[in-house]
PDB file of C-alpha atoms in Angstrom:
ATOM      1  CA  UNK S   1     155.323  39.233 131.241  1.00  0.00           C
ATOM      2  CA  UNK S   2     159.285  38.485 130.597  1.00  0.00           C
ATOM      3  CA  UNK S   3     160.377  34.686 131.454  1.00  0.00           C
ATOM      4  CA  UNK S   4     163.076  34.193 133.555  1.00  0.00           C
ATOM      5  CA  UNK S   5     164.125  31.172 135.089  1.00  0.00           C
ATOM      6  CA  UNK S   6     164.885  33.036 138.514  1.00  0.00           C
ATOM      7  CA  UNK S   7     162.267  32.518 140.984  1.00  0.00           C
ATOM      8  CA  UNK S   8     161.612  33.944 144.728  1.00  0.00           C
ATOM      9  CA  UNK S   9     164.130  31.906 146.334  1.00  0.00           C
ATOM     10  CA  UNK S  10     166.760  32.826 143.672  1.00  0.00           C
ATOM     11  CA  UNK S  11     166.366  36.462 144.314  1.00  0.00           C
ATOM     12  CA  UNK S  12     165.984  36.183 148.028  1.00  0.00           C
ATOM     13  CA  UNK S  13     168.996  34.113 148.381  1.00  0.00           C
ATOM     14  CA  UNK S  14     170.992  36.678 146.508  1.00  0.00           C
ATOM     15  CA  UNK S  15     169.374  39.488 148.428  1.00  0.00           C
ATOM     16  CA  UNK S  16     171.127  37.530 151.791  1.00  0.00           C
ATOM     17  CA  UNK S  17     174.395  37.032 150.396  1.00  0.00           C
ATOM     18  CA  UNK S  18     174.788  40.647 149.152  1.00  0.00           C
ATOM     19  CA  UNK S  19     173.814  41.688 152.391  1.00  0.00           C
ATOM     20  CA  UNK S  20     175.978  39.764 154.778  1.00  0.00           C
ATOM     21  CA  UNK S  21     178.900  40.367 152.229  1.00  0.00           C
ATOM     22  CA  UNK S  22     178.225  44.108 153.035  1.00  0.00           C
ATOM     23  CA  UNK S  23     177.830  43.023 156.831  1.00  0.00           C
ATOM     24  CA  UNK S  24     181.191  41.470 156.533  1.00  0.00           C
ATOM     25  CA  UNK S  25     182.951  43.971 154.169  1.00  0.00           C
ATOM     26  CA  UNK S  26     181.889  46.476 157.479  1.00  0.00           C
ATOM     27  CA  UNK S  27     183.496  44.216 159.951  1.00  0.00           C
ATOM     28  CA  UNK S  28     179.848  43.884 162.091  1.00  0.00           C
ATOM     29  CA  UNK S  29     178.846  41.074 163.649  1.00  0.00           C
ATOM     30  CA  UNK S  30     175.288  39.660 163.777  1.00  0.00           C
ATOM     31  CA  UNK S  31     175.104  41.115 166.979  1.00  0.00           C
ATOM     32  CA  UNK S  32     176.187  44.470 166.154  1.00  0.00           C
ATOM     33  CA  UNK S  33     174.039  44.749 162.983  1.00  0.00           C
ATOM     34  CA  UNK S  34     171.151  43.882 164.940  1.00  0.00           C
ATOM     35  CA  UNK S  35     172.104  46.908 167.374  1.00  0.00           C
ATOM     36  CA  UNK S  36     172.014  49.272 164.287  1.00  0.00           C
ATOM     37  CA  UNK S  37     169.043  47.869 162.510  1.00  0.00           C
ATOM     38  CA  UNK S  38     166.337  46.930 165.241  1.00  0.00           C
ATOM     39  CA  UNK S  39     166.175  43.602 163.507  1.00  0.00           C
ATOM     40  CA  UNK S  40     167.077  40.463 165.607  1.00  0.00           C
ATOM     41  CA  UNK S  41     170.174  38.812 165.300  1.00  0.00           C
ATOM     42  CA  UNK S  42     168.099  35.453 165.143  1.00  0.00           C
ATOM     43  CA  UNK S  43     166.240  37.295 162.131  1.00  0.00           C
ATOM     44  CA  UNK S  44     169.459  38.295 160.239  1.00  0.00           C
ATOM     45  CA  UNK S  45     171.165  34.544 160.906  1.00  0.00           C
ATOM     46  CA  UNK S  46     167.750  33.009 159.568  1.00  0.00           C
ATOM     47  CA  UNK S  47     167.641  35.609 156.703  1.00  0.00           C
ATOM     48  CA  UNK S  48     171.583  34.941 155.577  1.00  0.00           C
ATOM     49  CA  UNK S  49     170.863  30.998 155.896  1.00  0.00           C
ATOM     50  CA  UNK S  50     167.471  30.751 154.242  1.00  0.00           C
ATOM     51  CA  UNK S  51     166.705  34.190 152.273  1.00  0.00           C
ATOM     52  CA  UNK S  52     163.522  34.428 154.464  1.00  0.00           C
ATOM     53  CA  UNK S  53     162.400  37.896 156.385  1.00  0.00           C
ATOM     54  CA  UNK S  54     159.842  40.300 156.181  1.00  0.00           C
ATOM     55  CA  UNK S  55     159.877  42.813 153.569  1.00  0.00           C
ATOM     56  CA  UNK S  56     160.379  45.833 156.418  1.00  0.00           C
ATOM     57  CA  UNK S  57     163.354  43.898 158.051  1.00  0.00           C
ATOM     58  CA  UNK S  58     164.894  43.724 154.409  1.00  0.00           C
ATOM     59  CA  UNK S  59     164.945  47.362 154.198  1.00  0.00           C
ATOM     60  CA  UNK S  60     165.955  48.329 157.773  1.00  0.00           C
ATOM     61  CA  UNK S  61     169.113  45.809 156.820  1.00  0.00           C
ATOM     62  CA  UNK S  62     169.433  47.315 153.515  1.00  0.00           C
ATOM     63  CA  UNK S  63     169.345  51.007 155.302  1.00  0.00           C
ATOM     64  CA  UNK S  64     172.100  50.075 157.787  1.00  0.00           C
ATOM     65  CA  UNK S  65     174.506  48.410 155.068  1.00  0.00           C
ATOM     66  CA  UNK S  66     173.941  50.020 151.969  1.00  0.00           C
ATOM     67  CA  UNK S  67     171.274  53.380 150.297  1.00  0.00           C
ATOM     68  CA  UNK S  68     167.778  52.631 150.006  1.00  0.00           C
ATOM     69  CA  UNK S  69     167.715  54.890 147.363  1.00  0.00           C
ATOM     70  CA  UNK S  70     169.576  52.535 144.929  1.00  0.00           C
ATOM     71  CA  UNK S  71     166.148  50.220 145.882  1.00  0.00           C
ATOM     72  CA  UNK S  72     164.435  53.146 145.402  1.00  0.00           C
ATOM     73  CA  UNK S  73     165.176  53.653 142.232  1.00  0.00           C
ATOM     74  CA  UNK S  74     164.213  50.408 140.812  1.00  0.00           C
ATOM     75  CA  UNK S  75     160.909  51.663 141.260  1.00  0.00           C
ATOM     76  CA  UNK S  76     161.269  55.010 139.118  1.00  0.00           C
ATOM     77  CA  UNK S  77     160.371  55.398 135.383  1.00  0.00           C
ATOM     78  CA  UNK S  78     163.494  56.203 133.433  1.00  0.00           C
ATOM     79  CA  UNK S  79     162.292  59.662 133.301  1.00  0.00           C
ATOM     80  CA  UNK S  80     161.945  60.037 137.427  1.00  0.00           C
ATOM     81  CA  UNK S  81     165.432  58.749 138.204  1.00  0.00           C
ATOM     82  CA  UNK S  82     166.920  61.556 135.834  1.00  0.00           C
ATOM     83  CA  UNK S  83     164.860  64.045 137.517  1.00  0.00           C
ATOM     84  CA  UNK S  84     166.107  63.074 140.865  1.00  0.00           C
ATOM     85  CA  UNK S  85     168.939  65.144 142.475  1.00  0.00           C
ATOM     86  CA  UNK S  86     172.035  62.998 143.528  1.00  0.00           C
ATOM     87  CA  UNK S  87     173.661  65.093 145.882  1.00  0.00           C
ATOM     88  CA  UNK S  88     172.841  68.020 148.295  1.00  0.00           C
ATOM     89  CA  UNK S  89     174.171  70.612 145.935  1.00  0.00           C
ATOM     90  CA  UNK S  90     171.697  69.864 143.216  1.00  0.00           C
ATOM     91  CA  UNK S  91     168.946  69.950 145.937  1.00  0.00           C
ATOM     92  CA  UNK S  92     170.160  73.796 147.116  1.00  0.00           C
ATOM     93  CA  UNK S  93     170.814  74.618 143.383  1.00  0.00           C
ATOM     94  CA  UNK S  94     167.788  74.145 142.796  1.00  0.00           C
ATOM     95  CA  UNK S  95     166.069  75.964 145.437  1.00  0.00           C
ATOM     96  CA  UNK S  96     167.864  79.137 144.740  1.00  0.00           C
TER      97      UNK S  96
END
């Protein structure tokens, strides 16, 4: 196990800050994001202020504002990362 000065609060707050920035960049209110993500606006507000949210709701927000592929890639080994197609053209090319 690697030593780190980061803790779970630091990381959850970083996710909240990142997604709040994406929400504002997309010019979405919390209410508009709530409609898009199916996460209640009150939960989004709490998340943006405290970093506290369920993992499922985090994924729903992330999916609404960014690509789940970016999170998924964190779970893959280096060999798996290079094997996944990055475009529909690569998928179609491999099927032929």
